Short mmCIF file of C-alpha atoms (C1' of nucleotides) in Angstrom, two decimals:
data_model
loop_
_atom_site.label_atom_id
_atom_site.label_comp_id
_atom_site.label_asym_id
_atom_site.label_seq_id
_atom_site.Cartn_x
_atom_site.Cartn_y
_atom_site.Cartn_z
CA UNK A 1 -4.92 45.67 25.12
CA UNK A 2 -4.19 46.85 21.64
CA UNK A 3 -1.35 47.61 19.29
CA UNK A 4 1.19 45.34 17.72
CA UNK A 5 2.20 42.18 19.42
CA UNK A 6 5.95 41.57 19.39
CA UNK A 7 6.82 42.77 22.85
CA UNK A 8 7.85 40.59 25.73
CA UNK A 9 6.81 43.05 28.37
CA UNK A 10 10.29 43.22 29.86
CA UNK A 11 10.86 46.71 28.61
CA UNK A 12 14.48 45.82 28.08
CA UNK A 13 16.20 46.06 24.68
CA UNK A 14 15.90 42.32 24.42
CA UNK A 15 19.60 41.68 24.02
CA UNK A 16 21.07 38.66 25.76
CA UNK A 17 18.24 36.37 24.72
CA UNK A 18 16.83 37.22 21.31
CA UNK A 19 14.51 34.23 21.72
CA UNK A 20 11.24 36.06 22.00
CA UNK A 21 8.48 34.05 23.55
CA UNK A 22 6.00 32.51 21.16
CA UNK A 23 2.92 34.42 20.15
CA UNK A 24 0.52 32.06 21.82
CA UNK A 25 2.28 32.69 25.14
CA UNK A 26 2.00 36.42 24.72
CA UNK A 27 -1.65 36.22 23.78
CA UNK A 28 -2.27 33.92 26.73
CA UNK A 29 -0.66 36.30 29.20
CA UNK A 30 -2.53 39.25 27.80
CA UNK A 31 -5.85 37.53 27.99
CA UNK A 32 -5.06 36.27 31.45
CA UNK A 33 -4.35 39.76 32.68
CA UNK A 34 -7.40 41.09 30.90
CA UNK A 35 -9.51 38.63 32.87
CA UNK A 36 -7.71 39.13 36.17
CA UNK A 37 -7.85 42.89 36.20
CA UNK A 38 -11.16 43.53 34.59
CA UNK A 39 -10.17 44.69 31.13
CA UNK A 40 -12.62 42.06 30.02
CA UNK A 41 -15.85 42.43 31.90
CA UNK A 42 -17.84 39.40 33.08
CA UNK A 43 -20.40 38.35 30.54
CA UNK A 44 -18.44 39.92 27.75
CA UNK A 45 -18.26 37.50 24.83
CA UNK A 46 -14.80 36.55 23.61
CA UNK A 47 -14.71 35.74 19.93
CA UNK A 48 -11.77 34.45 17.98
CA UNK A 49 -12.35 36.95 15.23
CA UNK A 50 -12.50 39.80 17.68
CA UNK A 51 -9.19 38.80 19.22
CA UNK A 52 -7.57 38.52 15.82
CA UNK A 53 -8.43 42.13 15.18
CA UNK A 54 -7.52 43.30 18.67
CA UNK A 55 -4.17 41.58 18.92
CA UNK A 56 -3.13 41.39 15.30
CA UNK A 57 -2.13 37.80 15.86
CA UNK A 58 -3.07 34.85 13.71
CA UNK A 59 -5.81 32.42 14.44
CA UNK A 60 -3.87 29.45 15.74
CA UNK A 61 -2.13 31.09 18.68
CA UNK A 62 -5.39 32.70 19.72
CA UNK A 63 -7.19 29.41 19.73
CA UNK A 64 -4.47 27.91 21.87
CA UNK A 65 -4.62 30.75 24.36
CA UNK A 66 -8.39 30.45 24.61
CA UNK A 67 -8.15 26.72 25.21
CA UNK A 68 -5.73 27.23 28.04
CA UNK A 69 -7.85 29.87 29.67
CA UNK A 70 -11.03 27.84 29.41
CA UNK A 71 -9.37 24.82 30.95
CA UNK A 72 -8.27 27.03 33.83
CA UNK A 73 -11.77 28.34 34.35
CA UNK A 74 -10.91 31.90 33.32
CA UNK A 75 -13.17 31.64 30.30
CA UNK A 76 -16.24 29.54 29.87
CA UNK A 77 -17.80 27.67 27.01
CA UNK A 78 -21.29 28.93 26.99
CA UNK A 79 -23.83 27.02 24.99
CA UNK A 80 -22.92 26.33 21.45
CA UNK A 81 -19.92 28.18 20.32
CA UNK A 82 -19.64 31.20 22.50
CA UNK A 83 -16.84 31.85 24.90
CA UNK A 84 -17.21 34.49 27.57
CA UNK A 85 -15.83 35.68 30.87
CA UNK A 86 -17.91 33.95 33.52
CA UNK A 87 -19.42 35.80 36.44
CA UNK A 88 -19.19 33.55 39.47
CA UNK A 89 -22.41 32.74 41.27
CA UNK A 90 -22.57 33.07 45.05
CA UNK A 91 -22.26 29.27 45.24
CA UNK A 92 -19.08 29.45 43.19
CA UNK A 93 -17.70 32.19 45.42
CA UNK A 94 -18.37 30.00 48.41
CA UNK A 95 -16.30 27.23 46.85
CA UNK A 96 -13.55 29.69 46.07
CA UNK A 97 -13.53 30.92 49.66
CA UNK A 98 -12.99 27.35 50.82
CA UNK A 99 -10.13 26.90 48.39
CA UNK A 100 -8.38 30.13 49.25
CA UNK A 101 -8.88 29.67 52.98
CA UNK A 102 -7.33 26.24 52.69
CA UNK A 103 -4.48 26.88 50.30
CA UNK A 104 -3.15 30.32 50.98
CA UNK A 105 -2.59 30.05 54.74
CA UNK A 106 -0.81 26.77 54.10
CA UNK A 107 1.41 28.50 51.55
CA UNK A 108 2.02 31.41 53.92
CA UNK A 109 3.11 29.01 56.62
CA UNK A 110 5.59 27.37 54.29
CA UNK A 111 6.78 30.74 53.09
CA UNK A 112 7.57 31.73 56.66
CA UNK A 113 10.04 28.85 56.82
CA UNK A 114 11.74 29.64 53.55
CA UNK A 115 11.69 33.41 53.05
CA UNK A 116 15.03 35.12 52.48
CA UNK A 117 15.79 38.78 53.15
CA UNK A 118 15.41 39.48 49.45
CA UNK A 119 11.99 37.85 49.40
CA UNK A 120 10.81 39.94 52.31
CA UNK A 121 12.16 43.10 50.74
CA UNK A 122 10.24 42.31 47.56
CA UNK A 123 7.04 41.80 49.52
CA UNK A 124 7.60 45.07 51.31
CA UNK A 125 8.01 46.88 48.04
CA UNK A 126 4.81 45.45 46.65
CA UNK A 127 2.89 46.28 49.79
CA UNK A 128 4.04 49.89 49.62
CA UNK A 129 2.81 50.17 46.08
CA UNK A 130 -0.43 48.64 47.28
CA UNK A 131 -0.85 51.28 49.99
CA UNK A 132 -0.18 53.93 47.41
CA UNK A 133 -2.88 52.56 45.17
CA UNK A 134 -5.38 52.54 48.04
CA UNK A 135 -4.75 56.14 49.04
CA UNK A 136 -4.95 57.18 45.42
CA UNK A 137 -8.17 55.24 45.06
CA UNK A 138 -6.74 53.53 41.99
CA UNK A 139 -8.75 50.34 41.76
CA UNK A 140 -6.87 48.64 38.97
CA UNK A 141 -3.49 49.35 40.59
CA UNK A 142 -4.85 47.94 43.84
CA UNK A 143 -5.95 44.76 42.10
CA UNK A 144 -2.59 44.37 40.39
CA UNK A 145 -0.51 44.91 43.50
CA UNK A 146 -2.71 42.80 45.72
CA UNK A 147 -2.45 40.01 43.20
CA UNK A 148 1.29 40.48 42.97
CA UNK A 149 1.64 40.31 46.75
CA UNK A 150 -0.20 37.05 47.14
CA UNK A 151 1.49 35.45 44.15
CA UNK A 152 4.91 36.43 45.43
CA UNK A 153 4.08 34.99 48.82
CA UNK A 154 2.90 31.76 47.23
CA UNK A 155 6.03 31.64 45.18
CA UNK A 156 8.27 31.92 48.22
CA UNK A 157 6.60 28.88 49.75
CA UNK A 158 8.41 26.69 47.22
CA UNK A 159 5.40 24.48 46.61
CA UNK A 160 4.83 24.85 42.88
CA UNK A 161 1.70 22.75 42.59
CA UNK A 162 -0.09 24.44 45.47
CA UNK A 163 0.92 27.83 44.11
CA UNK A 164 -0.34 26.87 40.69
CA UNK A 165 -3.71 25.79 41.99
CA UNK A 166 -3.99 28.91 44.14
CA UNK A 167 -3.20 31.05 41.11
CA UNK A 168 -5.96 29.34 39.19
CA UNK A 169 -8.42 30.25 41.91
CA UNK A 170 -7.62 33.93 41.51
CA UNK A 171 -8.42 33.64 37.85
CA UNK A 172 -11.94 32.57 38.74
CA UNK A 173 -12.90 35.36 41.10
CA UNK A 174 -10.89 38.09 39.37
CA UNK A 175 -13.75 39.39 37.22
CA UNK A 176 -16.12 39.62 40.17
CA UNK A 177 -13.47 41.46 42.17
CA UNK A 178 -13.16 44.08 39.48
CA UNK A 179 -16.87 44.70 39.33
CA UNK A 180 -17.31 44.96 43.07
CA UNK A 181 -14.26 47.13 43.66
CA UNK A 182 -15.31 49.32 40.79
CA UNK A 183 -18.48 50.03 42.74
CA UNK A 184 -17.05 50.31 46.21
CA UNK A 185 -13.73 51.94 45.50
CA UNK A 186 -10.72 51.10 47.65
CA UNK A 187 -12.37 51.81 50.98
CA UNK A 188 -12.70 49.15 53.67
CA UNK A 189 -10.38 46.76 51.94
CA UNK A 190 -8.63 44.30 54.22
CA UNK A 191 -4.89 44.60 54.65
CA UNK A 192 -3.26 42.10 56.93
CA UNK A 193 -0.15 42.11 54.82
CA UNK A 194 2.03 43.93 57.32
CA UNK A 195 1.30 41.33 59.97
CA UNK A 196 2.18 38.62 57.48
CA UNK A 197 5.44 40.26 56.49
CA UNK A 198 6.50 40.64 60.11
CA UNK A 199 5.65 36.98 60.70
CA UNK A 200 7.89 36.08 57.79
CA UNK A 201 10.70 38.08 59.35
CA UNK A 202 10.19 36.13 62.58
CA UNK A 203 9.87 32.83 60.70
CA UNK A 204 6.58 32.44 62.54
CA UNK A 205 4.46 30.07 60.46
CA UNK A 206 1.41 30.14 62.68
CA UNK A 207 1.06 33.91 62.66
CA UNK A 208 1.75 34.19 58.94
CA UNK A 209 -0.92 31.64 58.16
CA UNK A 210 -3.46 33.33 60.42
CA UNK A 211 -2.77 36.77 58.95
CA UNK A 212 -3.30 35.49 55.43
CA UNK A 213 -6.37 33.56 56.47
CA UNK A 214 -7.87 36.74 57.85
CA UNK A 215 -6.93 38.68 54.73
CA UNK A 216 -8.52 36.06 52.52
CA UNK A 217 -11.69 35.61 54.53
CA UNK A 218 -12.32 39.32 55.02
CA UNK A 219 -11.85 40.09 51.36
CA UNK A 220 -13.88 37.19 50.09
CA UNK A 221 -16.76 37.64 52.51
CA UNK A 222 -17.02 41.22 51.38
CA UNK A 223 -17.04 40.07 47.79
CA UNK A 224 -19.72 37.49 48.52
CA UNK A 225 -21.87 40.03 50.31
CA UNK A 226 -21.60 42.52 47.49
CA UNK A 227 -22.54 39.85 44.98
CA UNK A 228 -25.56 38.76 46.96
CA UNK A 229 -26.68 42.35 47.40
CA UNK A 230 -26.38 43.20 43.75
CA UNK A 231 -28.03 40.22 42.16
CA UNK A 232 -29.19 42.88 39.75
CA UNK A 233 -26.49 42.67 37.16
CA UNK A 234 -26.88 38.97 36.73
CA UNK A 235 -29.34 39.61 33.95
CA UNK A 236 -26.56 41.20 31.95
CA UNK A 237 -24.76 37.87 31.72
CA UNK A 238 -27.50 35.46 30.82
CA UNK B 1 -4.53 4.63 21.04
CA UNK B 2 -4.59 4.27 17.29
CA UNK B 3 -6.98 4.01 14.37
CA UNK B 4 -9.30 6.57 12.89
CA UNK B 5 -10.64 9.32 15.02
CA UNK B 6 -14.31 9.98 14.43
CA UNK B 7 -15.76 8.20 17.41
CA UNK B 8 -17.35 9.87 20.36
CA UNK B 9 -16.80 6.98 22.69
CA UNK B 10 -20.51 6.53 23.31
CA UNK B 11 -20.59 3.30 21.36
CA UNK B 12 -24.05 4.27 20.16
CA UNK B 13 -24.91 4.68 16.49
CA UNK B 14 -24.80 8.41 16.99
CA UNK B 15 -28.31 9.08 15.79
CA UNK B 16 -30.27 11.75 17.60
CA UNK B 17 -27.40 14.24 17.60
CA UNK B 18 -25.33 14.08 14.44
CA UNK B 19 -23.14 16.80 15.98
CA UNK B 20 -20.05 14.82 16.74
CA UNK B 21 -17.79 16.46 19.25
CA UNK B 22 -14.96 18.48 17.81
CA UNK B 23 -11.69 16.77 17.05
CA UNK B 24 -9.71 18.70 19.60
CA UNK B 25 -12.05 17.46 22.30
CA UNK B 26 -11.59 13.88 21.23
CA UNK B 27 -7.84 14.22 21.10
CA UNK B 28 -7.88 15.89 24.49
CA UNK B 29 -9.87 13.12 26.09
CA UNK B 30 -7.69 10.45 24.58
CA UNK B 31 -4.50 12.07 25.74
CA UNK B 32 -5.99 12.67 29.14
CA UNK B 33 -6.85 9.02 29.54
CA UNK B 34 -3.49 8.00 28.18
CA UNK B 35 -1.84 10.01 30.94
CA UNK B 36 -4.24 8.95 33.67
CA UNK B 37 -4.05 5.24 33.04
CA UNK B 38 -0.49 4.82 32.03
CA UNK B 39 -0.74 4.37 28.28
CA UNK B 40 1.83 7.12 28.17
CA UNK B 41 4.64 6.32 30.56
CA UNK B 42 6.28 9.05 32.64
CA UNK B 43 9.28 10.48 30.89
CA UNK B 44 7.93 9.52 27.50
CA UNK B 45 8.26 12.42 25.09
CA UNK B 46 5.07 13.67 23.45
CA UNK B 47 5.64 15.21 20.04
CA UNK B 48 3.10 16.93 17.88
CA UNK B 49 4.28 15.05 14.84
CA UNK B 50 4.03 11.74 16.63
CA UNK B 51 0.47 12.45 17.68
CA UNK B 52 -0.47 13.42 14.15
CA UNK B 53 0.59 10.00 12.98
CA UNK B 54 -0.95 8.17 15.92
CA UNK B 55 -4.33 9.84 15.83
CA UNK B 56 -4.63 10.76 12.18
CA UNK B 57 -5.83 14.20 13.25
CA UNK B 58 -4.57 17.49 11.94
CA UNK B 59 -2.07 19.71 13.62
CA UNK B 60 -4.30 22.38 15.11
CA UNK B 61 -6.54 20.22 17.28
CA UNK B 62 -3.51 18.37 18.59
CA UNK B 63 -1.80 21.58 19.55
CA UNK B 64 -4.90 22.70 21.38
CA UNK B 65 -5.18 19.43 23.26
CA UNK B 66 -1.54 19.61 24.30
CA UNK B 67 -1.98 23.17 25.54
CA UNK B 68 -4.89 22.18 27.69
CA UNK B 69 -3.05 19.24 29.17
CA UNK B 70 0.08 21.23 29.92
CA UNK B 71 -1.91 23.94 31.63
CA UNK B 72 -3.50 21.25 33.79
CA UNK B 73 -0.13 19.81 34.72
CA UNK B 74 -0.70 16.53 32.91
CA UNK B 75 2.11 17.29 30.50
CA UNK B 76 5.20 19.36 31.08
CA UNK B 77 7.30 21.65 28.98
CA UNK B 78 10.74 20.27 29.36
CA UNK B 79 13.64 22.27 28.03
CA UNK B 80 13.30 23.82 24.66
CA UNK B 81 10.97 21.82 22.60
CA UNK B 82 10.08 18.67 24.37
CA UNK B 83 6.81 17.93 26.01
CA UNK B 84 6.66 14.87 28.17
CA UNK B 85 4.66 13.14 30.84
CA UNK B 86 6.15 14.33 34.13
CA UNK B 87 7.10 11.94 36.89
CA UNK B 88 6.24 13.61 40.18
CA UNK B 89 9.00 14.02 42.72
CA UNK B 90 8.41 12.98 46.32
CA UNK B 91 8.01 16.67 47.15
CA UNK B 92 5.31 16.95 44.52
CA UNK B 93 3.56 13.89 45.88
CA UNK B 94 3.58 15.46 49.28
CA UNK B 95 1.81 18.51 47.88
CA UNK B 96 -0.69 16.30 46.12
CA UNK B 97 -1.40 14.44 49.35
CA UNK B 98 -2.23 17.72 51.02
CA UNK B 99 -4.55 18.67 48.19
CA UNK B 100 -6.38 15.38 48.06
CA UNK B 101 -6.64 15.14 51.83
CA UNK B 102 -8.17 18.59 51.88
CA UNK B 103 -10.46 18.46 48.88
CA UNK B 104 -11.85 14.97 48.64
CA UNK B 105 -13.14 14.55 52.20
CA UNK B 106 -14.82 17.92 51.82
CA UNK B 107 -16.44 16.74 48.61
CA UNK B 108 -17.47 13.46 50.22
CA UNK B 109 -19.12 15.35 53.06
CA UNK B 110 -21.11 17.43 50.63
CA UNK B 111 -21.98 14.36 48.60
CA UNK B 112 -23.46 12.75 51.69
CA UNK B 113 -25.95 15.59 51.87
CA UNK B 114 -26.94 15.45 48.25
CA UNK B 115 -26.74 11.84 47.08
CA UNK B 116 -29.85 10.34 45.52
CA UNK B 117 -30.68 6.65 45.33
CA UNK B 118 -29.56 6.62 41.73
CA UNK B 119 -26.23 8.17 42.66
CA UNK B 120 -25.60 5.56 45.32
CA UNK B 121 -26.56 2.76 42.95
CA UNK B 122 -24.06 4.08 40.43
CA UNK B 123 -21.32 4.18 43.04
CA UNK B 124 -22.19 0.62 44.06
CA UNK B 125 -21.89 -0.54 40.49
CA UNK B 126 -18.50 1.08 40.06
CA UNK B 127 -17.24 -0.37 43.32
CA UNK B 128 -18.27 -3.86 42.28
CA UNK B 129 -16.34 -3.51 39.04
CA UNK B 130 -13.44 -2.29 41.13
CA UNK B 131 -13.53 -5.39 43.35
CA UNK B 132 -13.60 -7.51 40.24
CA UNK B 133 -10.54 -5.80 38.89
CA UNK B 134 -8.67 -6.35 42.14
CA UNK B 135 -9.44 -10.07 42.32
CA UNK B 136 -8.49 -10.44 38.67
CA UNK B 137 -5.29 -8.53 39.34
CA UNK B 138 -6.11 -6.24 36.43
CA UNK B 139 -4.13 -3.12 37.20
CA UNK B 140 -5.48 -0.89 34.44
CA UNK B 141 -9.08 -1.79 35.19
CA UNK B 142 -8.44 -1.05 38.86
CA UNK B 143 -7.06 2.36 38.00
CA UNK B 144 -10.02 3.14 35.76
CA UNK B 145 -12.67 2.06 38.23
CA UNK B 146 -11.00 3.69 41.18
CA UNK B 147 -10.80 6.91 39.23
CA UNK B 148 -14.41 6.56 38.16
CA UNK B 149 -15.51 6.05 41.76
CA UNK B 150 -13.84 9.14 43.11
CA UNK B 151 -14.93 11.29 40.19
CA UNK B 152 -18.53 10.17 40.56
CA UNK B 153 -18.41 10.92 44.25
CA UNK B 154 -16.98 14.37 43.56
CA UNK B 155 -19.65 14.92 40.98
CA UNK B 156 -22.45 14.13 43.41
CA UNK B 157 -21.17 16.82 45.76
CA UNK B 158 -22.48 19.46 43.38
CA UNK B 159 -19.44 21.69 43.81
CA UNK B 160 -18.13 22.00 40.27
CA UNK B 161 -15.05 24.05 41.00
CA UNK B 162 -13.84 21.82 43.82
CA UNK B 163 -14.50 18.77 41.67
CA UNK B 164 -12.60 20.32 38.81
CA UNK B 165 -9.56 21.07 40.95
CA UNK B 166 -9.67 17.61 42.49
CA UNK B 167 -9.81 16.09 39.01
CA UNK B 168 -6.74 18.06 38.05
CA UNK B 169 -4.85 16.61 40.99
CA UNK B 170 -5.52 13.09 39.78
CA UNK B 171 -3.99 14.02 36.47
CA UNK B 172 -0.75 14.84 38.21
CA UNK B 173 -0.23 11.65 40.16
CA UNK B 174 -1.80 9.31 37.60
CA UNK B 175 1.43 8.39 35.87
CA UNK B 176 3.20 7.58 39.13
CA UNK B 177 0.24 5.45 40.18
CA UNK B 178 0.51 3.37 37.06
CA UNK B 179 4.20 2.72 37.53
CA UNK B 180 3.88 1.78 41.17
CA UNK B 181 0.82 -0.42 40.73
CA UNK B 182 2.46 -2.07 37.78
CA UNK B 183 5.18 -3.20 40.16
CA UNK B 184 3.09 -4.08 43.17
CA UNK B 185 0.00 -5.47 41.51
CA UNK B 186 -3.39 -4.95 43.14
CA UNK B 187 -2.45 -6.32 46.55
CA UNK B 188 -2.70 -4.21 49.69
CA UNK B 189 -4.65 -1.46 47.99
CA UNK B 190 -6.90 0.55 50.28
CA UNK B 191 -10.63 0.23 49.88
CA UNK B 192 -12.73 2.31 52.20
CA UNK B 193 -15.34 2.74 49.54
CA UNK B 194 -17.95 0.55 51.16
CA UNK B 195 -17.81 2.57 54.34
CA UNK B 196 -18.22 5.71 52.29
CA UNK B 197 -21.18 4.36 50.37
CA UNK B 198 -22.93 3.34 53.56
CA UNK B 199 -22.29 6.79 54.97
CA UNK B 200 -23.92 8.28 51.88
CA UNK B 201 -26.95 6.07 52.47
CA UNK B 202 -27.12 7.37 56.02
CA UNK B 203 -26.52 10.95 54.90
CA UNK B 204 -23.66 10.92 57.40
CA UNK B 205 -21.22 13.61 56.27
CA UNK B 206 -18.66 13.06 59.01
CA UNK B 207 -18.26 9.36 58.36
CA UNK B 208 -18.18 9.79 54.60
CA UNK B 209 -15.45 12.40 54.86
CA UNK B 210 -13.37 10.27 57.21
CA UNK B 211 -13.71 7.18 55.04
CA UNK B 212 -12.50 9.07 52.00
CA UNK B 213 -9.74 10.72 53.98
CA UNK B 214 -8.49 7.30 55.02
CA UNK B 215 -8.75 6.00 51.47
CA UNK B 216 -6.80 8.93 50.15
CA UNK B 217 -4.10 8.95 52.79
CA UNK B 218 -3.51 5.21 52.71
CA UNK B 219 -3.22 5.15 48.96
CA UNK B 220 -1.04 8.19 48.68
CA UNK B 221 1.31 7.25 51.51
CA UNK B 222 1.85 3.92 49.83
CA UNK B 223 2.58 5.72 46.58
CA UNK B 224 5.00 8.07 48.27
CA UNK B 225 6.81 5.19 49.97
CA UNK B 226 7.14 3.26 46.74
CA UNK B 227 8.53 6.33 45.02
CA UNK B 228 11.07 6.98 47.72
CA UNK B 229 12.16 3.33 47.72
CA UNK B 230 12.61 3.16 43.99
CA UNK B 231 14.50 6.36 43.35
CA UNK B 232 16.19 4.19 40.78
CA UNK B 233 14.08 4.94 37.78
CA UNK B 234 14.49 8.67 38.11
CA UNK B 235 17.48 8.48 35.86
CA UNK B 236 15.22 7.38 33.04
CA UNK B 237 13.44 10.73 33.07
CA UNK B 238 16.27 13.17 33.22
"C1'" DT C 1 -45.68 29.44 12.34
"C1'" DC C 2 -42.47 26.71 10.02
"C1'" DA C 3 -39.12 25.78 6.64
"C1'" DA C 4 -35.46 26.98 3.58
"C1'" DT C 5 -31.73 29.71 2.39
"C1'" DC C 6 -27.95 32.78 3.52
"C1'" DA C 7 -24.41 34.94 6.22
"C1'" DG C 8 -21.02 34.74 9.65
"C1'" DA C 9 -18.09 32.34 12.73
"C1'" DA C 10 -15.55 28.36 14.20
"C1'" DT C 11 -13.14 24.07 13.18
"C1'" DA C 12 -9.66 21.68 10.71
"C1'" DT C 13 -6.01 20.93 7.05
"C1'" DG C 14 -1.83 21.70 4.67
"C1'" DA C 15 1.80 24.68 3.44
"C1'" DT C 16 5.54 27.59 4.77
"C1'" DC C 17 8.98 29.41 7.76
"C1'" DA C 18 12.12 29.26 11.65
"C1'" DA C 19 14.67 26.93 15.19
"C1'" DA C 20 17.08 23.05 17.10
"C1'" DT C 21 19.04 18.80 17.43
"C1'" DT C 22 21.65 15.33 15.32
"C1'" DA C 23 24.91 13.63 12.13
"C1'" DT C 24 28.81 14.42 9.36
"C1'" DT C 25 32.96 16.38 8.06
"C1'" DT C 26 37.03 18.84 8.76
"C1'" DT C 27 40.70 20.43 11.43
"C1'" DT C 28 43.92 20.14 14.99
"C1'" DA C 29 46.57 18.14 18.64
"C1'" DG C 30 48.85 14.24 20.62
"C1'" DC D 1 48.27 8.44 11.77
"C1'" DT D 2 44.55 8.46 14.96
"C1'" DA D 3 41.34 10.50 17.93
"C1'" DA D 4 38.86 14.25 19.75
"C1'" DA D 5 36.77 18.60 19.28
"C1'" DA D 6 34.71 22.13 16.67
"C1'" DA D 7 32.12 23.68 12.87
"C1'" DT D 8 28.81 22.93 9.43
"C1'" DA D 9 25.21 20.62 6.93
"C1'" DA D 10 20.86 18.04 7.05
"C1'" DT D 11 16.87 16.30 9.09
"C1'" DT D 12 13.36 16.76 12.30
"C1'" DT D 13 10.04 19.42 14.97
"C1'" DG D 14 7.50 23.41 16.27
"C1'" DA D 15 5.07 27.95 15.18
"C1'" DT D 16 2.31 30.60 12.35
"C1'" DC D 17 -0.70 31.64 8.65
"C1'" DA D 18 -3.90 31.29 4.78
"C1'" DT D 19 -7.59 28.62 3.14
"C1'" DA D 20 -11.32 25.42 2.82
"C1'" DT D 21 -15.12 23.16 5.05
"C1'" DT D 22 -18.74 22.70 8.46
"C1'" DC D 23 -21.90 24.27 11.69
"C1'" DT D 24 -25.01 27.63 13.92
"C1'" DG D 25 -28.23 31.27 13.94
"C1'" DA D 26 -31.00 34.50 11.70
"C1'" DT D 27 -33.88 36.24 8.29
"C1'" DT D 28 -37.23 35.95 4.91
"C1'" DG D 29 -40.85 34.01 2.33
"C1'" DA D 30 -44.63 30.84 2.06
#
DNA sequence: TCAATCAGAATATGATCAAATTATTTTTAG
DNA sequence: CTAAAAATAATTTGATCATATTCTGATTGA
């Protein structure tokens, strides 16, 4: 989250398509990741000026990125002119549980009908990296790989609107996830991914949906519990 | 959709709080309504330059408004440099049916537990205006009041995230709604609102949810059918 | 304690630069 | 000689930045 901007993150020499993506896209993706994986802590104020210094970008693209994120719920307009990363309340988490429990099993079921060998191989690869992260106790890597797994699964389902909405939900509980996992480490985290992958191999919608539902509910209930326990750090936000 | 900008839509002399809302907000709301109620037809290109002329606003606030709308799915990046109002495919409508059928009954159920007398009175008022619009055959007024009814109901439920997501869904099928209703008039439109209102009076969550579920499904199935019938105008978009 | 002034931050405009599409011209083939 | 295709020129649109203006919050003095 620093340094000069002009990189597209592909790592490749950027031949083939010299059309680099616009700055506002890059800033958007950076901010999005910063929110998702806890580079920006909940309650931390996000100022335009600060981002100008941090990214080296101009003012206009930054404003556009902030607008997008606020309209997706990743950032919040607080009071007069302050934008910050919101910390979800227990009530909000409860809403997010409902959304995830509804959307993601549905997407998993559809994915089971559409998944190709290549898709399944990709999921397998991600899940291995995820296991790695858990054994290493690397919280951020866990968050990234877990996110990647679910997004890939949603992508396979070939239901772009549902996947889009589901992705937006992750944006809202991401900050809380980071805080809680930072405290609890990578112990006791749910992993029903292997069941889900096998269900995809068998084209078994029912089982895939149930595996994901379990994964979602277990993870989110844990999150909710941790939040309710530690009402302490709420003062830091307000 | 023309004329000078500085109006906040309140119609009031704007005493009390001389802090007019920022231009980008106004532009956003205008564009949002234009998409929702068919002022902007599906397939119609939306250019920054065009909006500058139409609204008289500067470039920056317009860019911000467009970013917000695209990230909500109300506008779509098509090809290189064109932004337009997307016409949902039948597949997309099917996804939207799932979302509405899931979210709105849930919100109605919650609303039944929370509604005050004032809330119910407001819903009654909106529904009367809706009936008026139907008997007059005023398509745009029907769309506006129907939208207002469902949004008010969602608002009563006191579940801001769910309401937000549900509102986003409306943005995606709004354009199609306008086209179809423009062809069919206000005949045969579903209206289970009175059942829902009564259920709110009785604090009967089950009945409220089922009434809204019916309302949603009937309306959306009709929309889907009309779209499938008239695959004709798809050529106009692409 | 309240008001006035000042500093800092955000909003909004216009100018400038780059990219793309469209129109025009030129060349080539039938 | 005409028509079609390719190349180039011109207009249109989008992206970014620098700058001016407005608004908010704080601090200081009465």
